[in-house]
């Protein structure tokens, strides 16, 4: 009995340290917030729940690469953003502000992400040529199909905010 | 007139002269004491009131941040400025915000780490207070989202000003001048920590620097020297040794008219950083050694440089980017292989190019900003001004 008590006390003593250790090796995530029904925090494993999509585009090295990930529109739909038949009227004044861990920000009009408006695919990618993105690019990167400049293929994405233009 | 009469008259006039001189000195003393006393006890009627209009060049853009619950007013800015220079806000009555943010140094001090009330050095270098109206993330690690939030740290940190906001409010309540000032700004004379912070934030938003030679160049009123122009070209251009294009690409993080873009980067100072930077907030190893890329406004005045003040001169800073970028897993992408030499890991600038770059950095000094009376100690200013007015 005494031994069990000692073990329990030891465990209680170690437990806070364990949680601290978990904090230190925190996983990267993308927070979806703003004008949404359900704010989401997407981690790498969560991407598996969604249909996988591939986009081929040139990177700065001049070569074609195959990026795979999830349609941004599918993630927004999951968060309850007005896509598809709801993307009309004042909802067309909504925009998507994407932020990277270094503070870099880019904007998409919400309609740019909707299949009803365009066939151009915009994904939140986590893989390049079948491998995880390099740490300096990932773990999450937006890939915009066919866009000439890579400036909106924002790397190290940490947040996606849906907002109304005022 | 006989001699005796003349002597009496001379004596009379001389003593009269002496008396009038003494009178004049006496009146001057009374005036001096009276005027400084007047400024000390703040005759609030003399303070301008009404909404404060920010004046800045159109090319600075309108992406400014003023919280809805703290609109900027002239009286609020005046109170904030007074509080910025108020030593009573420190536990020992010896330190004000201005102790580490001196106007003549573009609101920095000349120390790697500043010392607070207990002489314990701060953990990071005091940042320049310039064009904060456009800033959204404060501190080297961007942890505060507003000036209001930011101001709480130095005021209450035990190693900085070391006093709770409640204590500060209490001290100000016991002064002759502050209750009336707070009433003028907030409608009643309640003094609270929240109101102290809001006023300081209002003042800080007015610290706009927009009259450097670079601004004048953008307005076509200054013709840069040959060396400055070459430095500007290096500043604005990314190196591409394959195409024979030489550059320093400073613009990547310090671009735009305000020389500030609010980015956070690991700029290769150490392979194993002693200070984890924003990793200590996010817990992500990719954020290790990442700090704010600060504004380069008035950079020639704000030595020493970097979050830990490790570089004393601009020459050392340029040498760092030119020769000493340290590789690490969290080194920012844009610095990987950024070089004027094929396969180089640092910029590899020529000695003359370094001088050109520094000539351009000196163009960012705004001498009117550091002498602007609107930003200086209001108590000192009132006294000096009144007595030196011609």
Coordinates of C-alpha atoms in Angstrom, one line a residue:
Chain A
X1 CA 0.0 0.0 0.0
X2 CA 2.8 2.3 1.0
X3 CA 4.6 1.6 -2.2
X4 CA 1.5 2.4 -4.2
X5 CA 1.2 5.7 -2.4
X6 CA 4.8 6.5 -3.1
X7 CA 4.3 5.7 -6.8
X8 CA 1.2 7.9 -6.9
X9 CA 3.0 10.8 -5.2
X10 CA 5.9 10.4 -7.6
X11 CA 3.6 10.3 -10.6
X12 CA 1.8 13.5 -9.4
X13 CA 5.2 15.1 -9.0
X14 CA 6.3 14.2 -12.5
X15 CA 2.9 14.9 -14.2
X16 CA 3.5 18.7 -14.5
X17 CA 6.9 18.1 -16.0
X18 CA 5.4 15.8 -18.6
X19 CA 2.9 18.4 -19.6
X20 CA 5.7 20.9 -19.8
X21 CA 7.7 18.6 -22.0
X22 CA 4.6 18.3 -24.3
X23 CA 4.5 22.1 -24.5
X24 CA 8.1 22.3 -25.6
X25 CA 7.6 19.8 -28.5
X26 CA 4.4 21.6 -29.6
X27 CA 3.1 20.7 -33.0
X28 CA 2.6 23.3 -35.6
X29 CA -1.0 24.1 -36.5
X30 CA -3.1 26.4 -38.7
X31 CA -5.9 28.3 -36.9
X32 CA -9.0 29.1 -38.9
X33 CA -10.9 32.0 -37.4
X34 CA -12.8 35.2 -38.0
X35 CA -16.3 35.1 -39.6
X36 CA -16.7 31.3 -39.2
X37 CA -19.3 29.1 -37.5
X38 CA -16.7 26.8 -35.9
X39 CA -13.1 28.0 -35.4
X40 CA -10.7 25.2 -36.2
X41 CA -7.1 24.3 -35.3
X42 CA -5.8 22.1 -38.0
X43 CA -2.8 19.9 -37.2
X44 CA -0.9 17.7 -39.7
X45 CA -2.9 14.5 -38.8
X46 CA -6.2 16.3 -39.3
X47 CA -5.5 16.9 -43.0
X48 CA -6.0 13.1 -43.5
X49 CA -9.8 13.6 -42.8
X50 CA -10.1 15.6 -46.0
X51 CA -9.9 14.6 -49.7
X52 CA -6.3 14.9 -50.9
X53 CA -5.7 17.1 -53.9
X54 CA -2.5 17.6 -56.0
X55 CA -1.2 20.7 -57.7
X56 CA 1.8 20.9 -60.0
X57 CA 3.6 24.2 -60.1
X58 CA 7.1 25.6 -60.6
X59 CA 9.1 26.7 -57.6
X60 CA 11.9 29.3 -57.5
X61 CA 14.3 26.6 -58.7
X62 CA 12.5 26.6 -62.0
X63 CA 11.4 23.0 -61.8
X64 CA 7.9 21.6 -61.6
X65 CA 6.9 20.1 -58.3
X66 CA 3.9 18.1 -57.2
X67 CA 2.4 19.5 -54.1
X68 CA -0.3 17.6 -52.2
X69 CA -2.7 18.7 -49.6
X70 CA -6.3 19.7 -49.1
X71 CA -8.5 22.2 -50.9
X72 CA -8.6 25.4 -48.9
X73 CA -12.3 25.6 -49.7
X74 CA -12.9 22.2 -48.0
X75 CA -11.2 23.4 -44.8
X76 CA -13.3 26.6 -44.8
X77 CA -16.5 24.6 -45.4
X78 CA -15.7 22.5 -42.4
X79 CA -15.3 25.8 -40.3
X80 CA -18.8 26.9 -41.6
X81 CA -17.6 29.6 -44.0
X82 CA -20.2 30.7 -46.6
X83 CA -19.0 28.8 -49.7
X84 CA -20.9 27.3 -52.6
X85 CA -24.6 28.4 -52.8
X86 CA -24.0 30.7 -49.8
X87 CA -21.3 32.7 -51.5
X88 CA -23.5 35.5 -52.8
X89 CA -24.6 39.0 -51.9
X90 CA -22.6 40.6 -49.1
X91 CA -20.7 37.4 -48.6
X92 CA -18.9 38.3 -51.8
X93 CA -17.2 41.1 -49.8
X94 CA -15.5 38.5 -47.6
X95 CA -11.7 38.0 -47.9
X96 CA -9.3 35.4 -46.5
X97 CA -6.2 36.7 -44.7
X98 CA -3.5 34.1 -44.5
X99 CA -0.6 34.7 -42.0
X100 CA 2.8 32.9 -41.8
X101 CA 4.9 32.4 -38.7
X102 CA 7.3 35.2 -39.8
X103 CA 4.4 37.7 -39.9
X104 CA 4.0 37.7 -43.7
X105 CA 0.4 38.1 -44.8
X106 CA -1.5 37.6 -48.1
X107 CA -5.1 38.0 -49.0
X108 CA -7.5 36.1 -51.2
X109 CA -11.0 37.1 -52.0
X110 CA -13.3 34.4 -50.7
X111 CA -14.6 33.8 -54.2
X112 CA -11.1 33.0 -55.5
X113 CA -11.3 29.8 -53.5
X114 CA -14.7 28.6 -54.6
X115 CA -15.1 25.9 -57.3
X116 CA -18.3 27.7 -58.5
X117 CA -16.2 30.7 -59.5
X118 CA -13.0 29.2 -60.7
X119 CA -11.3 25.9 -61.7
X120 CA -8.0 27.2 -60.4
X121 CA -7.1 25.1 -57.4
X122 CA -5.7 26.6 -54.1
X123 CA -4.6 24.1 -51.5
X124 CA -3.1 23.9 -48.1
X125 CA -0.2 21.7 -48.9
X126 CA 1.8 19.6 -46.5
X127 CA 3.8 17.5 -49.0
X128 CA 6.1 18.2 -51.9
X129 CA 6.9 15.3 -54.4
X130 CA 5.6 12.8 -51.9
X131 CA 7.7 14.1 -49.0
X132 CA 6.9 16.4 -46.1
X133 CA 7.7 20.1 -46.9
X134 CA 11.1 21.3 -45.8
X135 CA 11.0 22.9 -42.3
X136 CA 11.7 26.3 -43.8
X137 CA 8.6 26.0 -46.1
X138 CA 6.3 24.0 -43.9
X139 CA 4.7 22.1 -42.4
X140 CA 1.9 24.0 -44.1
X141 CA 2.1 26.0 -47.3
X142 CA -0.5 27.5 -49.6
X143 CA -0.1 26.5 -53.2
X144 CA -1.9 28.6 -55.8
X145 CA -2.2 26.8 -59.2
X146 CA -1.0 28.7 -62.2
X147 CA -0.3 31.9 -60.4
X148 CA 2.8 33.5 -62.1
X149 CA 4.4 35.0 -59.0
X150 CA 5.0 32.7 -56.0
X151 CA 4.3 35.6 -53.5
X152 CA 0.9 34.2 -52.4
X153 CA 2.2 30.6 -52.1
X154 CA 2.8 31.6 -48.5
X155 CA 5.1 29.3 -46.5
X156 CA 4.9 28.3 -42.8
X157 CA 1.2 29.1 -42.6
X158 CA -0.1 29.6 -39.0
X159 CA -3.4 31.3 -39.5
X160 CA -6.3 31.7 -41.9
X161 CA -8.8 34.5 -41.0
X162 CA -12.1 35.1 -42.8
X163 CA -13.1 38.8 -42.7
X164 CA -15.6 41.2 -44.1
X165 CA -14.2 44.1 -46.2
X166 CA -15.4 47.2 -44.4
Chain B
X1 CA 24.5 124.3 -9.5
X2 CA 27.1 124.1 -6.8
X3 CA 29.3 121.1 -6.2
X4 CA 27.5 119.9 -3.1
X5 CA 24.2 119.9 -5.0
X6 CA 25.8 118.0 -7.9
X7 CA 27.2 115.3 -5.5
X8 CA 23.8 114.8 -3.9
X9 CA 22.2 114.4 -7.3
X10 CA 24.8 112.0 -8.5
X11 CA 24.4 109.9 -5.4
X12 CA 20.6 109.9 -5.9
X13 CA 20.8 108.8 -9.5
X14 CA 23.4 106.0 -8.8
X15 CA 21.4 104.5 -6.0
X16 CA 18.3 104.7 -8.1
X17 CA 20.1 102.8 -10.9
X18 CA 21.2 100.2 -8.4
X19 CA 17.7 99.8 -7.0
X20 CA 16.1 99.5 -10.4
X21 CA 18.7 96.7 -11.3
X22 CA 17.8 94.9 -8.1
X23 CA 14.1 95.3 -8.8
X24 CA 14.6 93.9 -12.3
X25 CA 16.4 90.8 -11.0
X26 CA 13.8 90.3 -8.3
X27 CA 11.0 90.5 -10.8
X28 CA 12.8 88.1 -13.1
X29 CA 13.2 85.6 -10.2
X30 CA 9.5 85.9 -9.4
X31 CA 8.6 85.4 -13.0
X32 CA 10.8 82.4 -13.4
X33 CA 9.5 80.7 -10.3
X34 CA 6.0 81.7 -11.2
X35 CA 6.2 80.3 -14.7
X36 CA 7.8 77.0 -13.8
X37 CA 5.3 76.7 -11.0
X38 CA 2.5 77.4 -13.4
X39 CA 3.7 74.7 -15.7
X40 CA 4.1 72.3 -12.7
X41 CA 0.6 72.8 -11.5
X42 CA -0.8 72.5 -15.0
X43 CA -3.2 75.2 -15.7
X44 CA -5.4 72.9 -17.8
X45 CA -7.0 75.8 -19.6
X46 CA -3.7 76.3 -21.5
X47 CA -3.8 72.7 -22.8
X48 CA -5.2 72.2 -26.3
X49 CA -8.2 69.8 -26.5
X50 CA -10.0 68.0 -29.3
X51 CA -9.3 65.1 -31.6
X52 CA -5.7 64.6 -32.5
X53 CA -5.0 64.5 -36.3
X54 CA -2.1 62.3 -37.3
X55 CA -0.1 64.0 -40.1
X56 CA 2.0 61.7 -42.2
X57 CA 2.9 61.3 -45.9
X58 CA 0.3 59.5 -48.1
X59 CA 3.0 56.9 -49.0
X60 CA 3.0 55.7 -45.4
X61 CA -0.4 54.2 -46.0
X62 CA -3.4 54.1 -43.8
X63 CA -3.0 50.7 -42.2
X64 CA -2.8 52.3 -38.8
X65 CA -3.9 50.9 -35.4
X66 CA -5.9 53.0 -33.0
X67 CA -8.1 50.9 -30.6
X68 CA -11.8 51.9 -30.6
X69 CA -11.7 52.4 -26.8
X70 CA -8.8 54.7 -26.9
X71 CA -9.3 57.4 -29.5
X72 CA -6.4 59.9 -29.7
X73 CA -7.1 63.4 -28.4
X74 CA -4.8 66.4 -28.0
X75 CA -5.3 66.4 -24.2
X76 CA -4.8 62.7 -24.1
X77 CA -1.5 63.0 -26.0
X78 CA -0.4 65.8 -23.6
X79 CA -1.2 63.7 -20.5
X80 CA 0.6 60.7 -22.1
X81 CA 3.6 62.8 -22.9
X82 CA 3.7 64.0 -19.3
X83 CA 3.4 60.5 -18.0
X84 CA 6.1 59.3 -20.4
X85 CA 8.6 61.6 -18.6
X86 CA 7.1 60.9 -15.1
X87 CA 9.5 59.2 -12.7
X88 CA 6.8 58.7 -10.1
X89 CA 5.7 55.8 -12.3
X90 CA 8.7 53.8 -11.0
X91 CA 8.9 52.3 -7.6
X92 CA 11.9 54.3 -6.7
X93 CA 10.8 57.6 -8.4
X94 CA 14.0 57.5 -10.4
X95 CA 13.0 56.1 -13.8
X96 CA 10.6 57.1 -16.4
X97 CA 9.8 55.6 -19.9
X98 CA 12.2 58.3 -21.2
X99 CA 15.1 56.9 -19.1
X100 CA 15.5 54.0 -21.7
X101 CA 13.8 55.7 -24.6
X102 CA 15.6 59.0 -25.0
X103 CA 14.4 61.3 -27.8
X104 CA 17.9 62.3 -28.9
X105 CA 18.6 58.6 -29.7
X106 CA 15.3 58.1 -31.5
X107 CA 13.8 56.8 -28.2
X108 CA 16.5 54.2 -27.4
X109 CA 19.4 54.3 -25.0
X110 CA 23.0 53.6 -25.8
X111 CA 23.1 50.3 -23.9
X112 CA 22.9 46.7 -25.0
X113 CA 20.7 46.0 -22.0
X114 CA 19.1 48.8 -19.9
X115 CA 19.1 48.9 -16.2
X116 CA 15.9 49.3 -14.2
X117 CA 15.2 50.3 -10.6
X118 CA 17.3 47.4 -9.1
X119 CA 20.2 47.7 -11.6
X120 CA 19.4 44.3 -13.0
X121 CA 19.9 44.5 -16.8
X122 CA 16.9 43.8 -19.0
X123 CA 16.9 40.6 -21.1
X124 CA 16.7 42.4 -24.5
X125 CA 17.8 45.7 -26.0
X126 CA 15.4 48.7 -25.6
X127 CA 13.6 49.2 -28.9
X128 CA 13.3 52.5 -30.8
X129 CA 9.8 54.1 -30.6
X130 CA 9.1 55.3 -34.1
X131 CA 6.1 55.1 -36.3
X132 CA 4.3 52.9 -33.8
X133 CA 1.0 54.0 -35.3
X134 CA 1.6 51.3 -38.0
X135 CA 2.9 48.6 -35.6
X136 CA 0.7 45.7 -34.7
X137 CA 3.1 43.4 -32.8
X138 CA 5.2 44.9 -30.1
X139 CA 8.5 43.8 -28.5
X140 CA 11.3 41.8 -30.1
X141 CA 9.1 38.7 -29.9
X142 CA 5.9 40.5 -31.0
X143 CA 4.0 39.3 -27.9
X144 CA 1.8 42.4 -27.4
X145 CA -0.9 43.3 -29.9
X146 CA -1.3 47.0 -28.9
X147 CA 0.7 49.8 -27.3
X148 CA -1.8 49.7 -24.4
X149 CA -0.9 46.0 -23.8
X150 CA 2.8 46.7 -24.3
X151 CA 3.1 49.6 -21.8
X152 CA 2.1 47.3 -18.9
X153 CA 5.3 45.3 -19.1
X154 CA 8.0 48.0 -18.5
X155 CA 5.9 49.8 -16.0
X156 CA 5.3 46.7 -13.8
X157 CA 8.3 44.5 -14.5
X158 CA 10.3 44.2 -11.3
X159 CA 13.6 44.8 -13.0
X160 CA 12.3 47.8 -15.0
X161 CA 10.0 50.4 -13.4
X162 CA 8.8 47.9 -10.8
X163 CA 5.6 49.3 -9.7
X164 CA 2.0 48.0 -9.9
X165 CA -0.4 50.1 -11.9
X166 CA -2.5 50.6 -8.8
X167 CA 0.5 52.1 -6.9
X168 CA 1.2 54.4 -9.8
X169 CA -2.4 55.6 -9.9
X170 CA -2.3 56.1 -6.1
X171 CA 0.9 58.2 -6.4
X172 CA -0.5 60.4 -9.1
X173 CA -3.7 60.9 -7.1
X174 CA -1.5 62.5 -4.4
X175 CA -0.1 65.1 -6.8
X176 CA -1.5 68.6 -7.3
X177 CA -1.5 68.5 -11.1
X178 CA -2.6 65.0 -12.2
X179 CA -6.3 64.8 -11.0
X180 CA -7.1 67.9 -13.1
X181 CA -5.2 66.5 -16.1
X182 CA -7.1 63.2 -16.0
X183 CA -10.3 65.0 -15.7
X184 CA -9.5 67.0 -18.8
X185 CA -8.8 63.8 -20.7
X186 CA -11.4 61.3 -19.3
X187 CA -14.2 63.6 -18.1
X188 CA -13.6 62.8 -14.4
X189 CA -10.6 62.9 -12.2
X190 CA -10.4 59.2 -11.4
X191 CA -6.9 58.0 -11.9
X192 CA -6.5 54.3 -12.8
X193 CA -3.9 52.1 -14.3
X194 CA -5.9 51.6 -17.4
X195 CA -6.1 55.4 -18.0
X196 CA -2.4 55.8 -17.4
X197 CA -1.6 53.2 -20.0
X198 CA -4.1 54.6 -22.5
X199 CA -2.6 58.1 -22.3
X200 CA 0.9 56.8 -22.7
X201 CA -0.2 54.8 -25.8
X202 CA -1.9 57.9 -27.2
X203 CA 1.4 59.9 -26.9
X204 CA 3.5 57.0 -28.4
X205 CA 1.2 56.9 -31.5
X206 CA 2.2 60.5 -32.3
X207 CA 5.9 59.6 -32.6
X208 CA 5.9 59.8 -36.3
X209 CA 9.2 60.1 -38.2
X210 CA 8.8 61.1 -41.8
X211 CA 11.4 63.7 -42.6
X212 CA 14.6 61.8 -43.1
X213 CA 16.7 62.5 -46.3
X214 CA 15.1 59.3 -47.6
X215 CA 11.6 60.8 -47.2
X216 CA 12.9 64.0 -48.8
X217 CA 14.3 61.9 -51.7
X218 CA 10.9 60.2 -52.1
X219 CA 9.3 63.7 -52.2
X220 CA 11.9 64.8 -54.8
X221 CA 13.3 67.5 -52.5
X222 CA 16.7 65.8 -51.8
X223 CA 19.2 64.7 -54.4
X224 CA 21.2 61.8 -52.9
X225 CA 25.0 61.7 -53.4
X226 CA 26.5 59.1 -55.7
X227 CA 27.5 56.9 -52.8
X228 CA 24.0 57.1 -51.2
X229 CA 22.4 56.2 -54.6
X230 CA 24.6 53.1 -54.9
X231 CA 23.9 52.1 -51.3
X232 CA 20.1 52.5 -52.0
X233 CA 20.4 50.2 -55.1
X234 CA 22.2 47.6 -53.0
X235 CA 19.6 47.9 -50.3
X236 CA 16.7 47.4 -52.7
X237 CA 18.2 44.6 -54.8
X238 CA 18.5 40.9 -54.2
X239 CA 21.9 39.4 -55.2
X240 CA 21.9 37.1 -58.2
X241 CA 25.5 36.0 -59.0
X242 CA 24.3 33.9 -62.0
X243 CA 23.1 37.1 -63.7
X244 CA 25.9 39.2 -62.3
X245 CA 23.4 41.3 -60.2
X246 CA 24.9 42.6 -56.9
X247 CA 22.7 43.4 -54.0
X248 CA 22.2 43.2 -50.2
X249 CA 18.4 42.7 -50.3
X250 CA 17.8 44.6 -47.0
X251 CA 14.4 45.5 -48.6
X252 CA 13.2 42.0 -48.0
X253 CA 12.6 42.8 -44.3
X254 CA 13.2 46.6 -44.1
X255 CA 11.4 47.7 -47.3
X256 CA 8.7 50.2 -47.8
X257 CA 8.6 53.9 -47.0
X258 CA 8.8 53.3 -43.3
X259 CA 11.6 50.8 -43.6
X260 CA 9.5 48.4 -41.5
X261 CA 7.4 45.4 -42.5
X262 CA 6.7 43.7 -39.2
X263 CA 8.5 40.4 -40.0
X264 CA 10.0 38.0 -37.5
X265 CA 13.2 36.2 -38.6
X266 CA 16.2 34.2 -37.5
X267 CA 18.9 36.3 -39.1
X268 CA 21.8 33.9 -38.5
X269 CA 23.3 35.5 -35.4
X270 CA 24.0 32.1 -33.7
X271 CA 23.8 28.5 -34.6
X272 CA 22.5 27.8 -31.1
X273 CA 20.8 31.0 -29.9
X274 CA 21.1 31.9 -26.2
X275 CA 17.7 33.6 -26.5
X276 CA 15.0 31.4 -28.1
X277 CA 13.1 34.4 -29.3
X278 CA 9.5 33.7 -30.3
X279 CA 10.0 29.9 -29.8
X280 CA 9.5 30.7 -26.1
X281 CA 6.0 31.8 -26.9
X282 CA 4.9 29.4 -29.7
X283 CA 6.9 26.3 -28.5
X284 CA 7.8 25.6 -32.1
X285 CA 11.5 24.8 -32.9
X286 CA 11.1 26.5 -36.3
X287 CA 10.7 29.8 -34.3
X288 CA 14.0 29.4 -32.5
X289 CA 16.1 32.5 -32.5
X290 CA 13.5 34.4 -34.4
X291 CA 13.0 38.1 -33.6
X292 CA 11.4 41.2 -35.0
X293 CA 13.1 42.7 -38.0
X294 CA 12.9 46.3 -36.5
X295 CA 12.5 49.5 -38.4
X296 CA 15.6 51.0 -39.8
X297 CA 14.3 54.5 -39.2
X298 CA 17.0 56.5 -37.4
X299 CA 19.2 53.4 -37.4
X300 CA 22.4 55.4 -37.2
X301 CA 21.1 56.8 -33.8
X302 CA 20.0 53.5 -32.2
X303 CA 23.2 51.6 -31.5
X304 CA 23.9 49.0 -30.2
X305 CA 22.1 46.7 -32.5
X306 CA 20.2 43.4 -32.5
X307 CA 17.9 42.0 -29.7
X308 CA 20.9 41.6 -27.5
X309 CA 22.8 44.8 -28.5
X310 CA 25.8 42.7 -29.6
X311 CA 26.9 45.0 -32.4
X312 CA 28.1 48.5 -31.6
X313 CA 28.3 49.9 -35.1
X314 CA 26.5 49.7 -38.4
X315 CA 29.8 48.4 -39.9
X316 CA 29.6 45.4 -37.6
X317 CA 26.0 44.8 -38.6
X318 CA 26.8 44.9 -42.3
X319 CA 29.8 42.6 -41.7
X320 CA 27.4 40.2 -40.1
X321 CA 25.2 39.9 -43.1
X322 CA 28.2 40.0 -45.4
X323 CA 30.4 37.4 -43.8
X324 CA 29.0 35.8 -40.7
X325 CA 25.5 34.3 -41.2
X326 CA 25.4 31.2 -39.0
X327 CA 23.6 28.2 -40.3
X328 CA 20.9 26.5 -38.2
X329 CA 17.7 24.6 -38.8
X330 CA 15.6 27.7 -38.0
X331 CA 17.7 30.2 -40.2
X332 CA 15.1 32.1 -42.2
X333 CA 14.7 30.8 -45.7
X334 CA 15.5 34.0 -47.5
X335 CA 18.9 34.0 -45.9
X336 CA 19.8 30.5 -47.0
X337 CA 22.3 30.8 -49.8
X338 CA 21.7 34.6 -50.2
X339 CA 25.0 35.7 -51.6
X340 CA 26.8 37.7 -54.2
X341 CA 29.1 34.7 -54.7
X342 CA 28.1 31.4 -56.2
X343 CA 27.5 28.9 -53.4
X344 CA 28.1 31.6 -50.8
X345 CA 26.3 31.5 -47.4
X346 CA 26.6 35.2 -46.6
X347 CA 26.2 38.3 -48.8
X348 CA 29.9 38.8 -49.5
X349 CA 29.9 42.5 -50.1
X350 CA 32.9 44.4 -51.3
X351 CA 34.4 47.0 -48.8
X352 CA 33.3 49.9 -51.0
X353 CA 29.7 48.4 -51.2
X354 CA 29.6 48.2 -47.4
X355 CA 30.4 51.9 -47.3
X356 CA 27.7 52.7 -49.8
X357 CA 25.1 50.7 -47.9
X358 CA 26.0 52.6 -44.7
X359 CA 25.8 55.9 -46.5
X360 CA 22.2 55.0 -47.4
X361 CA 21.4 53.8 -43.9
X362 CA 22.5 57.3 -42.7
X363 CA 19.9 58.8 -45.0
X364 CA 17.3 57.3 -42.8
X365 CA 18.1 59.6 -39.9
X366 CA 15.4 62.1 -39.2
X367 CA 17.0 65.0 -37.3
X368 CA 13.7 66.9 -36.9
X369 CA 12.1 63.8 -35.2
X370 CA 14.8 63.8 -32.5
X371 CA 14.5 67.5 -31.8
X372 CA 10.7 67.9 -32.2
X373 CA 9.5 69.8 -29.1
X374 CA 6.1 68.0 -29.2
X375 CA 7.9 64.8 -28.1
X376 CA 10.2 66.2 -25.4
X377 CA 9.7 66.5 -21.7
X378 CA 6.8 68.9 -21.3
X379 CA 8.0 70.2 -17.9
X380 CA 11.5 71.0 -19.2
X381 CA 10.1 72.4 -22.4
X382 CA 7.7 74.8 -20.8
X383 CA 10.3 76.3 -18.6
X384 CA 13.0 76.5 -21.3
X385 CA 10.7 77.8 -23.9
X386 CA 9.2 80.6 -21.7
X387 CA 12.7 81.8 -20.7
X388 CA 14.4 81.6 -24.0
X389 CA 11.6 82.9 -26.2
X390 CA 13.0 85.8 -28.2

